[in-house]
Amino acid sequence: MKKYFISGAMLAGLMSLAACSNDEGVVADNNGAEQQFTITLASSGDRATRAAADRTLESEAAGQSIEKVTLVVRSQDDGADKNKVVYIHTLDNWNGTATNYDTNGHGKKLTFTIPKADKLGAGSYVVTAVGYNEGNYNLKWPAKGDVLDKNITATTQADAEAKEVFAGEQQFSVKDGKIKGTDASVDVTLHRQVAGAYGYFTSIPAKIGNTDVASIRMVSRSKNTVLTFGSFNSSFTTTDANVMYMVNGSVPATKTAKFLNGDEANVLFSAKITDWFPGGDENKDGVYDKKDTNWTKHYSGSYLKGSVFASNFIVPFSATQGKSTLELQLLDATGNVLYAWPVKLDASNAQVGKKGETASADLFGTGTAMGFAETADVFSLFRNHIYSIGIHKQGTTNPDPETPVPGDQPTDLSKIQNVVIRVNDNWEALHHMSIDE
């Protein structure tokens, strides 16, 4: 699970940056200023330094690559000004401006003092913070003075996959120019707002009957395009503590695929066999695996020889009652489905039997419980949960394709047997899925 801490009275502090450039607003002294604030990004589990480029989902490890944090501060005092936007500011170049705060580079912080002219007056407030990269989503920010009692939303770009994005919220009050009720800071924790899904495979059948297998993909019953930043889970600090089963996605995407039975579907992720095995089944033994010496790594991460990997970040979506959620498919060169496995959660998975919630559109609105419990076959993809077939522990730890990373385990598809979907320590939850024969 990746966390950002926007620390302190810094809630007010971030507001200082309106009158200053990023450079002018940043100070690192302890000169007894009345308000000095620190924005801290804690990134446990992040094993690599990532600059402006979006990170891809290369494994189940946590990570981040955001460059911007936008804060929207709204008054919460009763009356005509309730929910009025009193401050909005975008902190640009987060990775380039913030500094590492531990020896392993697993966190960043930015310390500055708020100019007196920009302090908030006495009253109650809420700050909503969103961490993102420019251009990944259509984000419509309110203007100062707008009255906004709804949660902020983000829409995926047309025909584009979801990208990683983080958000969080905190209420606070100001009295006598200071954050009330704290000697140090108010923390806003930004949690990941998307789900993740990946498949890690080996020994993929080269033919079904007499037809060559050209690609492998996962399809889903649904897929959404709009994220709602609300109904936050601020109570958990470690995996399995107060896990929330929240769908914060809406507005279905256009269907682009079909299940084997002809039902309409969306593609969650896919991989071309020739990207990993140029020239196909080189040794003609009927499977794509490590015995094929033409195997090549398609991505920059660490993958076992003979494996194929595919992944995506996902806007969360609710299960469709009575309909299986996912299907893994093998396709020919023209896109015809040659073979398919229903994909399910392991029966012991904590998600099974839970009733998920859908995020509220209203500021501080509670989630709405779904009308049925999750099952092994009919399940939702929840916010900040990662779903996998196979286990890929780390994207870049071990570049040697002959030597497995401990715990790294692609799923063997040659046996056409059950395979498991999982949910991860560095996310809110990690779900292993299985394939039914």
Short mmCIF file of C-alpha atoms in Angstrom, two decimals:
data_model
loop_
_atom_site.label_atom_id
_atom_site.label_comp_id
_atom_site.label_asym_id
_atom_site.label_seq_id
_atom_site.Cartn_x
_atom_site.Cartn_y
_atom_site.Cartn_z
CA MET A 1 0.00 0.00 0.00
CA LYS A 2 1.44 3.34 -1.01
CA LYS A 3 0.86 6.29 1.24
CA TYR A 4 1.43 9.99 0.92
CA PHE A 5 1.37 12.11 4.02
CA ILE A 6 0.62 15.75 3.42
CA SER A 7 1.81 16.76 6.79
CA GLY A 8 0.72 19.33 9.03
CA ALA A 9 -0.86 22.49 9.56
CA MET A 10 0.77 22.21 6.21
CA LEU A 11 -2.78 21.86 5.15
CA ALA A 12 -2.82 25.55 5.58
CA GLY A 13 0.80 25.54 4.54
CA LEU A 14 0.15 24.32 1.08
CA MET A 15 -2.08 27.25 0.73
CA SER A 16 0.90 29.50 1.03
CA LEU A 17 2.11 28.56 -2.35
CA ALA A 18 -0.48 30.67 -4.09
CA ALA A 19 1.48 33.85 -3.58
CA CYS A 20 4.86 32.22 -4.18
CA SER A 21 6.44 30.15 -6.88
CA ASN A 22 7.36 26.60 -5.80
CA ASP A 23 10.95 27.75 -5.29
CA GLU A 24 9.96 30.84 -3.32
CA GLY A 25 7.54 28.89 -1.13
CA VAL A 26 10.03 26.27 0.01
CA VAL A 27 12.17 26.98 3.07
CA ALA A 28 14.09 24.51 5.17
CA ASP A 29 15.09 26.48 8.24
CA ASN A 30 13.81 26.35 11.78
CA ASN A 31 13.79 30.06 12.48
CA GLY A 32 10.88 30.01 14.86
CA ALA A 33 8.37 30.94 12.17
CA GLU A 34 4.81 30.75 13.41
CA GLN A 35 3.80 28.12 10.87
CA GLN A 36 6.25 25.77 9.26
CA PHE A 37 4.88 22.82 7.36
CA THR A 38 6.17 19.61 5.82
CA ILE A 39 4.62 17.62 3.00
CA THR A 40 5.83 14.05 3.34
CA LEU A 41 5.44 11.26 0.82
CA ALA A 42 6.11 7.90 2.46
CA SER A 43 6.67 5.20 -0.12
CA SER A 44 7.44 1.94 1.65
CA GLY A 45 7.70 -0.89 -0.82
CA ASP A 46 8.90 1.39 -3.62
CA ARG A 47 12.20 -0.13 -4.75
CA ALA A 48 13.02 2.22 -7.58
CA THR A 49 13.27 5.95 -8.18
CA ARG A 50 10.80 6.92 -10.85
CA ALA A 51 10.86 10.31 -12.51
CA ALA A 52 8.25 11.93 -14.71
CA ALA A 53 7.23 8.83 -16.66
CA ASP A 54 4.19 6.92 -15.45
CA ARG A 55 5.04 3.72 -13.70
CA THR A 56 3.65 0.57 -15.24
CA LEU A 57 2.23 -2.27 -13.18
CA GLU A 58 5.21 -4.66 -13.50
CA SER A 59 4.63 -6.63 -10.32
CA GLU A 60 2.62 -6.67 -7.13
CA ALA A 61 5.10 -4.35 -5.41
CA ALA A 62 3.93 -0.91 -4.35
CA GLY A 63 5.18 2.10 -6.27
CA GLN A 64 4.35 5.58 -7.48
CA SER A 65 5.44 8.15 -10.03
CA ILE A 66 3.20 11.16 -9.45
CA GLU A 67 4.46 14.61 -10.39
CA LYS A 68 1.64 16.83 -9.15
CA VAL A 69 -0.41 17.22 -5.99
CA THR A 70 -3.51 19.44 -6.17
CA LEU A 71 -5.23 20.57 -2.99
CA VAL A 72 -8.77 21.86 -2.76
CA VAL A 73 -9.66 23.48 0.57
CA ARG A 74 -13.33 24.06 1.40
CA SER A 75 -14.91 25.90 4.31
CA GLN A 76 -17.03 23.74 6.60
CA ASP A 77 -18.58 26.49 8.68
CA ASP A 78 -22.38 26.45 8.57
CA GLY A 79 -24.07 29.08 6.48
CA ALA A 80 -23.94 30.34 2.91
CA ASP A 81 -20.20 29.72 2.65
CA LYS A 82 -20.31 26.06 3.66
CA ASN A 83 -18.38 23.97 1.10
CA LYS A 84 -17.07 27.13 -0.57
CA VAL A 85 -13.62 26.63 -2.11
CA VAL A 86 -11.33 28.98 -0.20
CA TYR A 87 -8.07 27.77 -1.67
CA ILE A 88 -6.89 25.60 -4.55
CA HIS A 89 -3.26 25.02 -5.41
CA THR A 90 -1.24 22.62 -7.54
CA LEU A 91 2.21 21.66 -6.35
CA ASP A 92 4.15 20.89 -9.53
CA ASN A 93 7.23 18.72 -9.96
CA TRP A 94 6.78 16.77 -6.73
CA ASN A 95 9.52 14.25 -7.50
CA GLY A 96 11.94 16.95 -8.63
CA THR A 97 11.29 19.37 -5.77
CA ALA A 98 10.84 17.07 -2.80
CA THR A 99 13.88 15.46 -1.15
CA ASN A 100 14.46 11.91 0.07
CA TYR A 101 13.95 11.52 3.78
CA ASP A 102 15.48 8.10 4.43
CA THR A 103 18.62 6.29 3.37
CA ASN A 104 16.81 3.99 0.96
CA GLY A 105 14.97 6.76 -0.88
CA HIS A 106 11.61 5.30 0.14
CA GLY A 107 10.00 8.64 0.88
CA LYS A 108 10.07 12.31 -0.05
CA LYS A 109 9.32 15.49 1.84
CA LEU A 110 9.03 19.20 1.23
CA THR A 111 9.26 21.75 4.05
CA PHE A 112 8.16 25.37 3.76
CA THR A 113 6.76 28.22 5.80
CA ILE A 114 3.41 29.75 4.94
CA PRO A 115 3.56 33.51 4.27
CA LYS A 116 1.46 35.41 6.80
CA ALA A 117 -0.56 37.02 4.03
CA ASP A 118 -1.92 33.62 2.93
CA LYS A 119 -2.98 32.15 6.25
CA LEU A 120 -6.50 30.87 6.60
CA GLY A 121 -8.80 32.65 9.00
CA ALA A 122 -10.46 31.04 11.97
CA GLY A 123 -12.94 28.33 11.07
CA SER A 124 -13.45 24.72 10.03
CA TYR A 125 -12.14 23.31 6.76
CA VAL A 126 -11.64 20.17 4.73
CA VAL A 127 -8.75 19.61 2.36
CA THR A 128 -8.98 17.13 -0.52
CA ALA A 129 -5.65 16.23 -2.10
CA VAL A 130 -5.05 14.36 -5.36
CA GLY A 131 -1.68 13.05 -6.57
CA TYR A 132 -1.45 12.43 -10.32
CA ASN A 133 0.43 12.95 -13.57
CA GLU A 134 -0.72 15.55 -16.07
CA GLY A 135 -2.76 14.21 -18.98
CA ASN A 136 -3.66 10.85 -17.46
CA TYR A 137 -7.21 11.87 -16.55
CA ASN A 138 -9.68 14.60 -17.34
CA LEU A 139 -9.74 16.41 -14.00
CA LYS A 140 -12.12 19.32 -13.69
CA TRP A 141 -10.98 21.44 -10.77
CA PRO A 142 -13.31 23.93 -9.08
CA ALA A 143 -12.42 27.62 -8.90
CA LYS A 144 -11.88 29.61 -5.73
CA GLY A 145 -15.29 30.83 -4.58
CA ASP A 146 -17.22 27.86 -6.00
CA VAL A 147 -19.55 26.04 -3.61
CA LEU A 148 -18.83 22.35 -4.06
CA ASP A 149 -20.57 19.73 -1.93
CA LYS A 150 -19.64 16.85 -4.25
CA ASN A 151 -16.56 14.65 -4.36
CA ILE A 152 -13.96 15.39 -7.01
CA THR A 153 -13.92 12.98 -9.97
CA ALA A 154 -11.45 11.98 -12.68
CA THR A 155 -12.28 10.50 -16.10
CA THR A 156 -9.92 8.31 -18.12
CA GLN A 157 -8.80 9.72 -21.44
CA ALA A 158 -10.74 8.45 -24.48
CA ASP A 159 -9.74 4.88 -25.39
CA ALA A 160 -6.96 4.98 -22.77
CA GLU A 161 -6.33 2.60 -19.88
CA ALA A 162 -6.44 3.77 -16.27
CA LYS A 163 -3.27 5.17 -14.73
CA GLU A 164 -2.19 5.26 -11.12
CA VAL A 165 -3.64 8.12 -9.07
CA PHE A 166 -3.81 8.84 -5.33
CA ALA A 167 -6.19 10.87 -3.18
CA GLY A 168 -7.08 11.61 0.41
CA GLU A 169 -8.97 14.02 2.60
CA GLN A 170 -8.83 15.52 6.07
CA GLN A 171 -10.90 17.91 8.16
CA PHE A 172 -9.19 20.51 10.33
CA SER A 173 -9.84 23.84 12.02
CA VAL A 174 -7.91 27.05 12.50
CA LYS A 175 -7.88 29.27 15.60
CA ASP A 176 -5.66 32.27 16.25
CA GLY A 177 -3.81 31.59 13.01
CA LYS A 178 -2.87 28.05 14.01
CA ILE A 179 -4.15 24.58 13.30
CA LYS A 180 -6.36 23.82 16.26
CA GLY A 181 -5.88 20.80 18.48
CA THR A 182 -2.38 19.78 17.41
CA ASP A 183 1.12 20.76 18.37
CA ALA A 184 2.65 19.32 15.25
CA SER A 185 0.62 18.56 12.15
CA VAL A 186 -2.50 17.23 10.54
CA ASP A 187 -1.78 14.32 8.21
CA VAL A 188 -3.62 13.71 4.98
CA THR A 189 -2.93 10.20 3.73
CA LEU A 190 -3.29 9.71 -0.01
CA HIS A 191 -4.25 6.16 -0.95
CA ARG A 192 -4.23 4.56 -4.37
CA GLN A 193 -7.59 5.07 -6.08
CA VAL A 194 -7.34 2.38 -8.77
CA ALA A 195 -7.29 -1.41 -8.68
CA GLY A 196 -4.58 -3.46 -10.38
CA ALA A 197 -4.67 -6.73 -12.31
CA TYR A 198 -1.92 -8.85 -13.82
CA GLY A 199 -1.26 -12.28 -15.26
CA TYR A 200 2.09 -14.09 -15.18
CA PHE A 201 2.16 -17.27 -17.26
CA THR A 202 4.41 -20.00 -18.59
CA SER A 203 3.96 -23.22 -20.60
CA ILE A 204 1.21 -21.61 -22.67
CA PRO A 205 -0.27 -24.00 -25.24
CA ALA A 206 1.13 -23.20 -28.69
CA LYS A 207 -1.90 -24.61 -30.49
CA ILE A 208 -5.51 -25.40 -29.77
CA GLY A 209 -6.33 -28.14 -32.21
CA ASN A 210 -4.50 -27.16 -35.39
CA THR A 211 -4.70 -23.40 -34.80
CA ASP A 212 -1.78 -21.38 -33.47
CA VAL A 213 -2.27 -19.42 -30.24
CA ALA A 214 -1.33 -15.80 -30.96
CA SER A 215 -2.31 -13.98 -27.76
CA ILE A 216 -3.60 -14.32 -24.23
CA ARG A 217 -5.99 -11.93 -22.51
CA MET A 218 -8.25 -11.41 -19.50
CA VAL A 219 -11.78 -10.15 -20.11
CA SER A 220 -14.25 -8.79 -17.58
CA ARG A 221 -17.98 -8.43 -17.22
CA SER A 222 -17.57 -4.66 -16.76
CA LYS A 223 -15.07 -1.80 -16.89
CA ASN A 224 -15.48 1.80 -15.70
CA THR A 225 -14.14 5.16 -16.85
CA VAL A 226 -14.77 7.60 -13.95
CA LEU A 227 -13.11 7.64 -10.51
CA THR A 228 -14.74 9.29 -7.50
CA PHE A 229 -12.36 10.57 -4.83
CA GLY A 230 -14.49 10.01 -1.76
CA SER A 231 -15.63 7.54 0.90
CA PHE A 232 -11.99 7.23 1.90
CA ASN A 233 -10.52 4.56 4.13
CA SER A 234 -8.36 6.47 6.57
CA SER A 235 -8.35 3.87 9.34
CA PHE A 236 -5.89 1.28 8.08
CA THR A 237 -2.13 1.51 8.40
CA THR A 238 -1.03 -2.04 7.61
CA THR A 239 -2.24 -4.83 5.37
CA ASP A 240 -5.35 -6.65 6.57
CA ALA A 241 -6.17 -3.91 9.09
CA ASN A 242 -9.61 -2.48 8.36
CA VAL A 243 -9.56 -3.43 4.70
CA MET A 244 -12.26 -1.58 2.77
CA TYR A 245 -14.13 -3.18 -0.15
CA MET A 246 -14.94 -0.02 -2.05
CA VAL A 247 -15.88 0.53 -5.69
CA ASN A 248 -15.19 4.18 -6.50
CA GLY A 249 -15.67 3.73 -10.27
CA SER A 250 -18.67 4.49 -12.47
CA VAL A 251 -19.74 5.15 -16.09
CA PRO A 252 -19.17 1.88 -17.99
CA ALA A 253 -16.71 1.74 -20.87
CA THR A 254 -17.78 0.58 -24.33
CA LYS A 255 -17.65 -3.21 -24.68
CA THR A 256 -14.79 -4.29 -26.92
CA ALA A 257 -14.67 -8.08 -26.51
CA LYS A 258 -16.76 -11.18 -25.79
CA PHE A 259 -16.76 -14.08 -23.40
CA LEU A 260 -16.48 -17.51 -24.98
CA ASN A 261 -20.28 -17.89 -24.66
CA GLY A 262 -20.84 -14.68 -26.63
CA ASP A 263 -21.62 -12.34 -23.70
CA GLU A 264 -20.19 -8.86 -24.17
CA ALA A 265 -16.99 -8.07 -22.28
CA ASN A 266 -14.14 -5.62 -21.79
CA VAL A 267 -10.43 -6.41 -22.00
CA LEU A 268 -8.57 -5.97 -18.70
CA PHE A 269 -5.12 -6.91 -20.04
CA SER A 270 -3.59 -8.81 -22.95
CA ALA A 271 -0.25 -9.99 -24.34
CA LYS A 272 0.93 -11.01 -27.80
CA ILE A 273 2.86 -14.27 -27.78
CA THR A 274 5.34 -12.98 -30.39
CA ASP A 275 6.35 -10.12 -28.07
CA TRP A 276 7.85 -12.75 -25.77
CA PHE A 277 8.55 -15.59 -28.25
CA PRO A 278 9.53 -14.04 -31.62
CA GLY A 279 9.01 -16.72 -34.25
CA GLY A 280 6.63 -18.76 -32.10
CA ASP A 281 7.12 -22.27 -30.66
CA GLU A 282 10.74 -22.64 -31.66
CA ASN A 283 11.31 -26.23 -30.54
CA LYS A 284 7.86 -27.38 -31.70
CA ASP A 285 7.03 -29.12 -28.42
CA GLY A 286 3.54 -27.62 -28.22
CA VAL A 287 4.11 -25.04 -25.47
CA TYR A 288 5.73 -21.66 -25.06
CA ASP A 289 8.19 -22.09 -22.20
CA LYS A 290 11.86 -21.79 -21.14
CA LYS A 291 12.93 -24.50 -23.59
CA ASP A 292 12.28 -22.08 -26.45
CA THR A 293 15.60 -20.27 -26.85
CA ASN A 294 13.95 -17.44 -28.78
CA TRP A 295 12.29 -16.17 -25.58
CA THR A 296 12.88 -12.48 -24.96
CA LYS A 297 11.85 -10.09 -22.21
CA HIS A 298 9.18 -7.71 -23.49
CA TYR A 299 9.35 -5.33 -20.51
CA SER A 300 12.25 -3.92 -18.50
CA GLY A 301 11.46 -5.76 -15.28
CA SER A 302 12.62 -9.14 -14.01
CA TYR A 303 10.79 -12.11 -15.56
CA LEU A 304 11.59 -15.80 -15.55
CA LYS A 305 12.75 -17.27 -18.83
CA GLY A 306 9.82 -18.73 -20.73
CA SER A 307 7.21 -16.49 -19.12
CA VAL A 308 4.63 -14.04 -20.44
CA PHE A 309 3.37 -11.08 -18.40
CA ALA A 310 0.44 -8.68 -18.89
CA SER A 311 -1.11 -6.08 -16.58
CA ASN A 312 -3.12 -2.88 -16.18
CA PHE A 313 -4.37 -0.45 -13.60
CA ILE A 314 -8.18 -0.66 -13.47
CA VAL A 315 -10.96 1.79 -12.57
CA PRO A 316 -12.82 -0.32 -9.94
CA PHE A 317 -16.13 -1.91 -10.91
CA SER A 318 -18.93 -3.84 -9.22
CA ALA A 319 -19.76 -7.47 -9.87
CA THR A 320 -22.85 -8.32 -11.94
CA GLN A 321 -25.07 -10.54 -9.81
CA GLY A 322 -25.38 -14.06 -11.21
CA LYS A 323 -22.67 -13.54 -13.86
CA SER A 324 -19.04 -14.66 -13.55
CA THR A 325 -16.72 -11.67 -13.50
CA LEU A 326 -13.55 -12.71 -15.36
CA GLU A 327 -12.40 -15.10 -18.07
CA LEU A 328 -8.88 -15.90 -19.29
CA GLN A 329 -8.70 -16.52 -23.04
CA LEU A 330 -6.33 -17.83 -25.70
CA LEU A 331 -6.87 -16.25 -29.13
CA ASP A 332 -5.76 -16.89 -32.70
CA ALA A 333 -4.16 -14.31 -34.98
CA THR A 334 -7.54 -12.91 -36.06
CA GLY A 335 -8.85 -12.49 -32.52
CA ASN A 336 -11.07 -15.57 -32.34
CA VAL A 337 -11.27 -17.16 -28.89
CA LEU A 338 -9.76 -20.65 -29.07
CA TYR A 339 -9.96 -21.60 -25.41
CA ALA A 340 -11.14 -19.97 -22.19
CA TRP A 341 -11.00 -20.55 -18.45
CA PRO A 342 -13.40 -19.00 -15.92
CA VAL A 343 -11.33 -17.10 -13.37
CA LYS A 344 -12.25 -17.08 -9.71
CA LEU A 345 -11.11 -16.02 -6.28
CA ASP A 346 -9.77 -18.70 -4.02
CA ALA A 347 -12.64 -19.81 -1.76
CA SER A 348 -10.61 -18.87 1.32
CA ASN A 349 -10.05 -15.31 0.11
CA ALA A 350 -11.26 -12.70 2.60
CA GLN A 351 -13.25 -10.93 -0.13
CA VAL A 352 -15.57 -13.92 -0.53
CA GLY A 353 -18.71 -13.40 1.54
CA LYS A 354 -18.17 -9.66 1.96
CA LYS A 355 -20.64 -7.05 0.71
CA GLY A 356 -18.84 -4.34 -1.18
CA GLU A 357 -19.71 -0.66 -1.19
CA THR A 358 -19.99 1.98 -3.88
CA ALA A 359 -18.48 5.39 -3.16
CA SER A 360 -20.78 8.33 -2.53
CA ALA A 361 -20.88 11.28 -4.91
CA ASP A 362 -21.39 13.62 -1.93
CA LEU A 363 -18.64 15.12 0.20
CA PHE A 364 -18.42 13.02 3.39
CA GLY A 365 -21.14 10.73 2.02
CA THR A 366 -20.94 7.12 3.20
CA GLY A 367 -20.64 4.28 0.72
CA THR A 368 -23.74 2.35 -0.33
CA ALA A 369 -23.68 -1.37 0.41
CA MET A 370 -24.13 -3.68 -2.57
CA GLY A 371 -27.20 -5.87 -2.54
CA PHE A 372 -25.38 -9.21 -2.61
CA ALA A 373 -22.26 -10.80 -1.18
CA GLU A 374 -19.11 -11.45 -3.17
CA THR A 375 -18.55 -15.05 -4.27
CA ALA A 376 -15.58 -16.90 -5.71
CA ASP A 377 -16.97 -16.48 -9.24
CA VAL A 378 -18.96 -13.26 -8.96
CA PHE A 379 -16.76 -10.57 -7.44
CA SER A 380 -15.93 -6.89 -7.79
CA LEU A 381 -12.55 -5.28 -8.43
CA PHE A 382 -12.09 -2.96 -5.47
CA ARG A 383 -10.09 0.23 -4.97
CA ASN A 384 -6.47 -0.27 -3.88
CA HIS A 385 -6.67 -4.05 -4.31
CA ILE A 386 -4.50 -5.92 -6.79
CA TYR A 387 -5.72 -9.11 -8.50
CA SER A 388 -3.29 -11.56 -10.03
CA ILE A 389 -2.93 -14.90 -11.75
CA GLY A 390 0.52 -16.14 -10.86
CA ILE A 391 2.88 -14.31 -8.51
CA HIS A 392 5.30 -11.65 -9.72
CA LYS A 393 6.91 -10.25 -6.61
CA GLN A 394 9.12 -7.45 -7.92
CA GLY A 395 9.61 -5.66 -11.22
CA THR A 396 13.34 -4.99 -11.17
CA THR A 397 14.97 -6.82 -8.26
CA ASN A 398 16.65 -9.63 -10.18
CA PRO A 399 17.45 -9.16 -13.89
CA ASP A 400 18.63 -12.78 -14.33
CA PRO A 401 15.84 -14.69 -16.14
CA GLU A 402 17.37 -18.05 -15.17
CA THR A 403 17.16 -17.36 -11.42
CA PRO A 404 13.74 -16.90 -9.82
CA VAL A 405 13.11 -14.11 -7.36
CA PRO A 406 12.03 -15.82 -4.10
CA GLY A 407 8.30 -16.40 -4.29
CA ASP A 408 8.13 -15.54 -8.01
CA GLN A 409 5.83 -18.06 -9.68
CA PRO A 410 4.28 -17.82 -13.14
CA THR A 411 1.20 -20.00 -13.63
CA ASP A 412 1.71 -23.13 -15.74
CA LEU A 413 -1.07 -23.19 -18.34
CA SER A 414 -0.08 -26.44 -20.04
CA LYS A 415 -1.99 -28.48 -17.49
CA ILE A 416 -5.25 -26.57 -18.04
CA GLN A 417 -5.98 -26.72 -14.33
CA ASN A 418 -7.02 -24.48 -11.48
CA VAL A 419 -4.91 -21.36 -11.15
CA VAL A 420 -5.23 -18.79 -8.23
CA ILE A 421 -6.27 -14.85 -8.12
CA ARG A 422 -4.60 -13.09 -5.09
CA VAL A 423 -4.42 -9.31 -3.15
CA ASN A 424 -0.89 -7.76 -1.88
CA ASP A 425 0.80 -6.55 1.30
CA ASN A 426 1.89 -3.28 -0.27
CA TRP A 427 -1.59 -2.58 -1.51
CA GLU A 428 -4.62 -2.63 0.76
CA ALA A 429 -5.19 -6.26 -0.19
CA LEU A 430 -3.81 -8.82 -2.66
CA HIS A 431 -6.07 -11.41 -4.29
CA HIS A 432 -4.86 -14.54 -6.03
CA MET A 433 -7.31 -15.84 -8.58
CA SER A 434 -7.74 -19.31 -9.99
CA ILE A 435 -8.70 -20.67 -13.39
CA ASP A 436 -11.33 -23.40 -13.61
CA GLU A 437 -10.81 -26.15 -16.16
#
